[in-house]
Coordinates of C-alpha atoms and ligand atoms in Angstrom, one line a residue:
Chain A
M22 CA -21.3 11.5 -43.8
N23 CA -24.9 12.1 -42.9
A24 CA -26.2 15.2 -41.1
S25 CA -26.2 13.8 -37.5
S26 CA -23.8 15.5 -35.1
P27 CA -20.3 13.8 -35.3
S28 CA -19.6 11.5 -32.4
P29 CA -16.6 12.6 -30.3
R30 CA -13.2 11.3 -31.4
K31 CA -12.5 8.0 -30.0
L32 CA -9.7 7.7 -27.4
R33 CA -6.7 5.5 -28.2
V34 CA -5.8 3.2 -25.4
A35 CA -2.7 1.1 -25.3
T36 CA -2.1 -1.7 -22.6
V37 CA 0.9 -3.8 -21.8
S38 CA 1.9 -6.5 -19.3
L39 CA 5.7 -6.1 -18.2
A40 CA 6.7 -8.3 -15.2
G41 CA 3.0 -9.0 -14.7
C42 CA 0.8 -12.1 -14.6
F43 CA -1.9 -10.9 -16.9
G44 CA -4.3 -10.9 -14.0
C45 CA -4.8 -7.1 -14.3
H46 CA -5.9 -7.5 -17.9
M47 CA -8.3 -10.3 -16.8
S48 CA -9.8 -7.9 -14.2
L49 CA -10.2 -5.3 -16.9
L50 CA -12.1 -7.9 -18.9
D51 CA -14.2 -8.5 -15.8
I52 CA -16.1 -5.3 -16.6
D53 CA -18.0 -7.8 -18.7
E54 CA -20.7 -6.4 -21.0
R55 CA -19.5 -2.9 -20.3
L56 CA -16.7 -3.8 -22.8
F57 CA -19.3 -3.2 -25.5
D58 CA -19.7 0.4 -24.3
L59 CA -16.0 0.8 -24.1
V60 CA -15.2 -0.3 -27.6
E61 CA -17.7 2.3 -28.9
R62 CA -15.7 5.0 -27.2
V63 CA -12.1 3.8 -27.5
D64 CA -9.8 2.2 -30.0
F65 CA -7.1 -0.1 -28.7
D66 CA -3.5 0.4 -29.8
R67 CA -0.8 -2.0 -28.9
S68 CA -2.2 -4.4 -26.3
P69 CA -2.1 -8.2 -25.7
L70 CA -5.6 -8.1 -27.0
T71 CA -4.7 -6.6 -30.4
D72 CA -2.1 -7.5 -33.0
I73 CA -0.4 -4.1 -33.1
K74 CA 3.4 -4.6 -32.5
T75 CA 4.6 -1.1 -31.6
V76 CA 2.9 1.4 -29.2
G77 CA 1.6 4.6 -30.8
E78 CA 3.3 3.9 -34.1
H79 CA 0.8 5.9 -36.2
D80 CA -1.2 7.8 -33.6
R81 CA -0.3 9.0 -30.2
C82 CA -2.2 7.2 -27.5
D83 CA -4.4 9.0 -25.0
I84 CA -4.1 6.4 -22.3
G85 CA -1.5 3.8 -21.5
L86 CA -2.4 1.1 -19.0
V87 CA 0.8 -0.6 -17.6
E88 CA 0.6 -3.9 -15.6
G89 CA 3.6 -5.5 -14.0
G90 CA 6.8 -4.1 -12.7
L91 CA 10.2 -4.1 -14.4
C92 CA 12.2 -7.3 -14.3
N93 CA 14.3 -7.2 -17.4
A94 CA 15.8 -4.9 -20.1
E95 CA 12.9 -5.3 -22.5
N96 CA 10.4 -4.3 -19.9
V97 CA 12.4 -1.0 -19.5
E98 CA 12.5 -0.3 -23.3
V99 CA 8.7 -1.0 -23.6
L100 CA 7.9 1.1 -20.6
R101 CA 9.9 4.0 -22.0
A102 CA 8.1 3.7 -25.4
F103 CA 4.8 3.8 -23.6
R104 CA 5.7 6.9 -21.7
A105 CA 6.8 8.6 -24.9
R106 CA 3.7 7.7 -26.9
C107 CA 0.9 7.9 -24.2
T108 CA -0.4 11.2 -22.9
V109 CA -1.7 9.6 -19.7
L110 CA 0.2 6.7 -18.3
V111 CA -1.4 4.6 -15.5
A112 CA 0.4 2.2 -13.3
V113 CA -2.1 -0.7 -12.9
G114 CA -1.8 -3.3 -10.1
A115 CA 0.4 -4.0 -7.1
C116 CA 3.4 -5.1 -9.4
A117 CA 3.5 -1.8 -11.4
I118 CA 3.0 0.2 -8.3
T119 CA 5.3 -1.6 -5.8
G120 CA 7.2 -4.3 -7.7
G121 CA 4.6 -6.7 -6.2
L122 CA 5.3 -10.2 -5.2
P123 CA 7.9 -10.7 -8.0
A124 CA 10.0 -8.2 -6.0
L125 CA 10.4 -10.9 -3.3
R126 CA 13.3 -12.0 -5.5
N127 CA 15.1 -8.7 -4.7
H128 CA 16.9 -10.2 -1.6
L129 CA 18.3 -13.0 -3.8
D130 CA 21.2 -12.8 -6.3
V131 CA 19.8 -13.0 -9.8
G132 CA 22.7 -15.1 -11.0
D133 CA 22.1 -17.6 -8.2
I134 CA 18.4 -17.8 -9.2
M135 CA 19.3 -18.5 -12.8
Q136 CA 21.8 -21.1 -11.7
S137 CA 19.4 -22.9 -9.5
V138 CA 16.5 -22.9 -12.0
Y139 CA 18.3 -23.5 -15.3
G140 CA 21.7 -24.9 -14.0
R141 CA 23.4 -22.1 -16.0
V142 CA 22.7 -18.5 -17.0
P143 CA 20.8 -18.5 -20.3
D144 CA 23.0 -16.4 -22.7
D145 CA 21.3 -16.1 -26.0
P146 CA 21.3 -12.5 -27.1
E147 CA 17.6 -12.8 -28.1
L148 CA 16.8 -13.1 -24.5
P149 CA 16.4 -9.8 -22.5
L150 CA 18.8 -9.6 -19.5
P151 CA 17.2 -9.6 -16.1
L152 CA 17.6 -6.6 -13.9
N153 CA 19.3 -7.4 -10.6
R154 CA 16.2 -6.0 -8.8
V155 CA 12.5 -5.9 -9.8
L156 CA 11.4 -2.2 -9.8
P157 CA 8.1 -0.5 -9.6
I158 CA 7.5 1.6 -12.8
H159 CA 7.5 5.0 -11.1
E160 CA 11.2 4.6 -10.5
V161 CA 11.9 4.7 -14.2
V162 CA 9.2 6.9 -15.8
R163 CA 6.7 9.5 -14.5
I164 CA 3.3 8.0 -13.9
D165 CA 0.1 10.1 -14.0
H166 CA -2.3 7.8 -12.1
A167 CA -2.3 4.4 -10.3
L168 CA -4.9 1.8 -9.8
P169 CA -4.0 -0.4 -6.8
G170 CA -5.0 -3.9 -6.2
C171 CA -3.7 -7.4 -7.0
P172 CA -5.6 -7.1 -9.2
P173 CA -7.6 -3.9 -9.1
P174 CA -11.4 -4.6 -9.0
A175 CA -13.1 -4.4 -12.4
D176 CA -15.2 -1.5 -11.0
A177 CA -11.9 0.4 -10.4
F178 CA -11.0 0.0 -14.0
W179 CA -14.3 1.1 -15.1
Q180 CA -14.3 4.2 -12.9
L181 CA -10.8 5.2 -14.1
L182 CA -11.7 4.8 -17.7
Q183 CA -15.0 6.7 -17.3
D184 CA -13.2 9.5 -15.5
L185 CA -10.5 9.7 -18.1
M186 CA -12.9 9.6 -21.0
A187 CA -14.9 12.4 -19.4
G188 CA -11.8 14.4 -19.0
R189 CA -11.9 14.2 -15.2
T190 CA -8.9 13.6 -12.9
P191 CA -9.5 10.0 -11.6
V192 CA -10.2 9.8 -7.9
P193 CA -11.0 6.3 -6.9
A194 CA -14.1 5.8 -4.7
P195 CA -13.0 4.7 -1.2
G196 CA -14.1 1.1 -1.5
L197 CA -12.1 0.7 -4.8
I198 CA -8.7 1.2 -3.2
R199 CA -7.5 -2.2 -2.3
Y200 CA -3.9 -3.5 -2.2
D201 CA -4.6 -7.2 -2.1
Chain B
M29 CA -18.4 17.8 39.2
S30 CA -18.6 21.3 37.8
A31 CA -21.9 22.3 36.1
V32 CA -20.3 22.4 32.7
D33 CA -17.8 19.8 31.7
P34 CA -14.7 21.2 30.1
T35 CA -14.4 20.6 26.4
F36 CA -12.1 21.4 23.5
D37 CA -13.0 21.9 19.9
L38 CA -12.0 19.2 17.3
D39 CA -12.8 20.3 13.7
G40 CA -15.9 22.2 15.0
Q41 CA -17.1 19.3 17.3
P42 CA -17.0 19.8 21.2
V43 CA -15.1 17.0 22.9
A44 CA -15.5 16.4 26.6
L45 CA -12.4 16.2 28.8
Q46 CA -11.5 14.1 31.7
P47 CA -8.4 14.5 33.9
G48 CA -5.3 13.0 32.3
D49 CA -6.7 13.0 28.8
T50 CA -4.6 13.4 25.7
I51 CA -6.2 14.9 22.7
L52 CA -6.4 11.4 21.1
S53 CA -7.8 9.6 24.1
A54 CA -10.6 12.2 24.6
A55 CA -11.4 12.1 20.9
A56 CA -11.5 8.3 20.9
R57 CA -13.8 8.2 23.8
A58 CA -16.1 10.6 22.0
G59 CA -16.1 8.2 18.9
L60 CA -14.2 10.8 16.9
D61 CA -11.5 9.3 14.7
I62 CA -8.0 10.8 14.7
P63 CA -5.9 8.5 12.4
H64 CA -3.2 6.7 14.3
L65 CA -0.9 3.7 14.2
C66 CA 1.3 3.5 17.4
W67 CA -1.4 4.4 20.0
S68 CA -3.4 1.9 21.9
E69 CA -5.6 2.6 25.0
E70 CA -4.1 -0.5 26.5
V71 CA -0.5 0.9 26.9
S72 CA 1.4 4.1 27.4
G73 CA 2.1 6.5 24.4
S74 CA 5.2 6.3 22.3
A75 CA 4.6 9.0 19.6
S76 CA 6.6 7.2 17.0
C77 CA 4.4 7.1 13.9
R78 CA 3.3 10.8 13.8
L79 CA 0.1 9.9 12.0
C80 CA -2.0 11.5 14.7
T81 CA -0.4 14.9 14.1
V82 CA -3.1 17.6 14.6
L83 CA -2.9 21.4 14.9
A84 CA -3.6 22.5 18.4
D85 CA -4.3 26.2 18.3
G86 CA -2.3 26.2 15.0
R87 CA 0.7 24.2 16.4
P88 CA 1.4 20.6 15.0
V89 CA 1.5 18.1 17.9
A90 CA 1.1 14.3 18.3
A91 CA -2.4 14.0 19.6
C92 CA -1.6 10.7 21.3
V93 CA 0.8 12.3 23.8
T94 CA -0.3 15.9 24.0
P95 CA -2.5 16.7 27.1
A96 CA -5.9 18.0 26.0
V97 CA -6.6 21.5 27.2
A98 CA -10.0 23.0 27.8
G99 CA -11.0 25.6 25.2
Q100 CA -8.3 24.6 22.8
K101 CA -9.1 24.6 19.0
V102 CA -7.8 21.4 17.4
E103 CA -7.8 20.7 13.7
C104 CA -7.4 17.2 12.2
R105 CA -9.2 17.3 8.8
T106 CA -7.2 19.9 6.9
A107 CA -5.9 19.5 3.3
S108 CA -2.3 19.9 4.4
L109 CA -2.6 17.4 7.3
A110 CA -4.2 14.9 4.9
T111 CA -1.3 15.3 2.5
Q112 CA 1.2 14.9 5.3
R113 CA -0.6 11.7 6.5
L114 CA -0.4 10.3 3.0
R115 CA 3.3 11.0 2.8
L116 CA 3.9 9.4 6.2
L117 CA 2.1 6.3 5.1
Q118 CA 4.0 6.2 1.8
M119 CA 7.3 6.5 3.7
L120 CA 6.3 3.5 5.9
F121 CA 5.4 1.5 2.8
V122 CA 8.6 2.1 0.9
E123 CA 10.7 1.6 4.1
G124 CA 9.5 -2.0 4.5
N125 CA 8.4 -4.8 2.1
H126 CA 4.6 -4.3 2.2
F127 CA 3.5 -6.8 -0.4
C128 CA -0.1 -7.0 0.8
P129 CA -1.2 -9.6 -1.8
G130 CA 0.9 -12.2 0.0
C131 CA 0.5 -10.9 3.6
E132 CA -1.7 -12.8 5.9
K133 CA -2.5 -9.6 7.8
S134 CA -4.2 -8.1 4.8
G135 CA -7.7 -7.0 5.6
N136 CA -6.8 -7.0 9.3
C137 CA -3.9 -4.5 9.1
V138 CA -4.0 -1.0 10.6
L139 CA -1.3 0.4 8.3
Q140 CA -3.1 -0.9 5.2
V141 CA -6.5 0.5 6.2
Q142 CA -5.0 3.8 7.1
A143 CA -3.4 4.0 3.7
E144 CA -6.7 3.1 2.0
R145 CA -8.6 5.7 4.0
A146 CA -5.8 8.3 3.1
G147 CA -6.5 7.5 -0.6
M148 CA -3.1 6.2 -1.2
T149 CA -2.9 4.7 -4.8
E150 CA 0.9 4.7 -5.3
L151 CA 4.2 4.9 -3.3
H152 CA 5.5 8.3 -4.4
F153 CA 9.0 7.5 -3.1
E154 CA 11.7 5.0 -4.1
V155 CA 11.3 1.6 -2.5
L156 CA 14.0 0.6 -0.1
N157 CA 13.5 -3.2 -0.2
P158 CA 15.1 -4.0 3.2
E159 CA 16.7 -7.5 3.5
R160 CA 16.2 -8.4 7.2
P161 CA 16.0 -12.1 7.9
V162 CA 12.7 -13.5 9.0
D163 CA 12.7 -15.1 12.5
A164 CA 10.6 -18.2 12.5
S165 CA 12.4 -19.8 15.5
H166 CA 9.4 -19.5 17.9
P167 CA 7.0 -22.5 17.7
D168 CA 3.9 -20.3 17.8
V169 CA 4.8 -16.8 16.7
L170 CA 6.5 -15.5 13.5
F171 CA 8.5 -12.3 13.2
E172 CA 8.8 -10.7 9.7
P173 CA 10.9 -7.6 10.4
N174 CA 10.5 -6.2 6.9
R175 CA 6.9 -5.3 7.8
C176 CA 7.7 -3.9 11.2
I177 CA 6.9 -0.1 11.5
L178 CA 8.7 0.3 14.8
C179 CA 5.5 1.4 16.5
Q180 CA 6.7 -0.2 19.8
L181 CA 3.2 -1.6 20.7
C182 CA 4.8 -5.1 21.3
V183 CA 7.6 -3.4 23.4
R184 CA 5.1 -1.7 25.6
A185 CA 2.7 -4.6 25.8
S186 CA 5.5 -6.9 26.9
D187 CA 6.7 -4.4 29.5
E188 CA 3.5 -3.1 30.8
L189 CA 0.9 -5.9 30.4
D190 CA 3.0 -9.1 30.3
G191 CA 5.8 -7.9 32.7
K192 CA 8.3 -9.7 30.5
R193 CA 10.4 -7.1 28.5
V194 CA 10.9 -9.4 25.6
F195 CA 11.3 -6.5 23.0
A196 CA 13.3 -3.3 22.7
I197 CA 14.1 -0.9 19.9
G198 CA 17.8 -0.7 19.0
G199 CA 20.1 0.7 16.3
H200 CA 20.1 4.2 14.7
G201 CA 18.5 6.0 11.8
I202 CA 17.3 3.7 9.0
A203 CA 19.0 0.7 10.7
T204 CA 16.8 1.0 13.7
R205 CA 15.1 -2.3 14.4
L206 CA 13.2 -4.4 16.9
L207 CA 15.5 -6.3 19.2
I208 CA 14.5 -9.5 21.1
D209 CA 15.8 -10.2 24.5
S210 CA 17.2 -13.7 24.3
P211 CA 20.8 -15.1 24.3
S212 CA 20.6 -15.7 20.6
G213 CA 18.5 -12.6 19.7
R214 CA 15.9 -14.9 18.3
L215 CA 12.2 -15.1 19.4
G216 CA 12.3 -18.9 20.0
D217 CA 14.9 -18.4 22.8
S218 CA 12.9 -15.6 24.4
A219 CA 10.3 -15.7 27.2
L220 CA 7.5 -14.8 24.7
S221 CA 4.4 -17.0 24.9
V222 CA 1.7 -17.0 22.3
D223 CA -0.7 -16.2 25.2
D224 CA 1.1 -12.9 25.8
R225 CA -0.7 -9.7 24.9
A226 CA 2.6 -8.7 23.0
A227 CA 2.1 -11.6 20.6
H228 CA -1.2 -10.2 19.4
I229 CA -0.9 -6.4 19.6
C230 CA 1.1 -5.8 16.4
P231 CA -1.0 -3.6 14.2
V232 CA 0.7 -4.9 11.0
G233 CA 1.9 -8.3 9.7
A234 CA 5.2 -8.2 11.6
L235 CA 4.6 -10.3 14.7
L236 CA 2.0 -13.0 13.7
P237 CA 0.6 -16.0 15.6
K238 CA 1.4 -19.0 13.5
R239 CA -1.1 -21.4 11.8
V240 CA -4.0 -18.9 11.8
G241 CA -3.2 -17.1 8.5
F242 CA -5.8 -16.8 5.8
A243 CA -8.5 -18.4 8.1
V244 CA -10.9 -15.5 7.7
P245 CA -12.8 -15.3 4.3
I246 CA -12.3 -12.1 2.3
G247 CA -15.3 -9.9 3.1
Q248 CA -15.3 -10.9 6.8
R249 CA -11.9 -9.5 7.8
R250 CA -11.5 -6.8 10.4
F251 CA -11.5 -3.8 8.0
D252 CA -13.4 -5.3 5.1
T253 CA -16.4 -3.2 4.0
E254 CA -19.3 -4.1 2.0
D255 CA -17.4 -2.8 -1.1
T256 CA -14.7 -5.4 -0.5
R257 CA -15.0 -7.9 -3.3
G258 CA -15.2 -11.4 -2.0
Ligands
SF4_307 S1 1.7 -5.5 7.1 FE1 -0.2 -4.5 6.3 S2 0.5 -3.0 4.9 FE2 2.3 -4.5 5.3 S3 2.0 -6.1 3.6 FE3 0.9 -6.8 5.4 S4 -1.2 -6.1 5.0 FE4 0.1 -4.9 3.7
SF4_308 S1 6.7 -5.9 15.6 FE1 4.7 -5.0 15.3 S2 4.1 -4.2 17.3 FE2 6.3 -4.6 17.3 S3 7.3 -2.6 16.8 FE3 7.1 -3.8 14.9 S4 5.1 -3.2 14.0 FE4 5.1 -2.5 16.2
FES309 S1 -0.5 7.5 17.3 FE1 0.5 9.4 17.8 S2 2.4 9.3 17.0 FE2 1.6 7.4 16.6

């Protein structure tokens, strides 16, 4: 260690896509070169962008970003693990917040959907069972913040992360609240 | 004309009154925005959405149907009214299926823009996911009842402007819904024409003229701002 003042502790950020399309993650990456600033200030825990298999296994996470609603049993298990291991949990995108377009299946019978797509209901125990309805995540765990949009604009991600890194309550600028 | 026009006070601003004014109509003429969904200057008031609730001398009233009184102190921009508006908007969102990413009214929708302006980021309540069948029977107009907020603008436009009485509100409680006056109950068998005012007055994506969806580029829709990515 040299004599210069220690840089502040890096925040630990986990991200996940449940019943999502990965579009919210792509919009996060759309902050472009600001990603270089970001990785100087955060470490990524479990995320589709890292190889870590279990969220917060060694260290609690400061921030969890959750894309996608809940469509199957594994989604619920992963979401509960995120809630248990992340101090601040953020619902990201229309799917996490409302169920999103995947929830259009809620007026159909899930068995009928399986029958018409696969001709049978796939029954290998490796496969997570689908829920009969797609749910927004706030119906299963408490969320601290939400980032609307399908997907949220890159600037909305950047503002949220900057607010959280500075210890402020995120309040999105008016133009950054979009639902489409 | 009297020497001094009568006025009332809206959040510290004097608003001039004319005979027959409601608080909302006087404010709208003065260019002052009181958030609202079910009011239009084209038709009579219905006071169904409650978004226009203000405090008139401390008492909560629907600004769209409450006569404006000279000298009254009216408050709209208070913290508790802002929270109440947010909750009302969240209730309307969970009561229907408002999946804006696939709705052709997005960017032109009054419910959506009110929610954005109210700072709504999440739904707060459990979603109800109604399952009312879409009515696509009319050649030129689509009805998606899962987006209908029961504002009754179409009802009043059909009665008062088109002279047709195509629509009515029926049922009770959460089962309340828009009814269509035709033998089958379907839009295609009603007297509605796409040229009627009622076919265009819907503030949301419930009653939609067909074959014009997604025609306007993102950035140029009614409520897009310069911040809207496009
Ligand atoms: S009607 Fe408005 S709020 Fe509802 S889905 Fe369409 S754009 Fe969104
Ligand atoms: S169809 Fe549209 S205009 Fe008619 S009551 Fe429903 S939301 Fe209002
Ligand atoms: S605008 Fe007044 S109650 Fe709807």
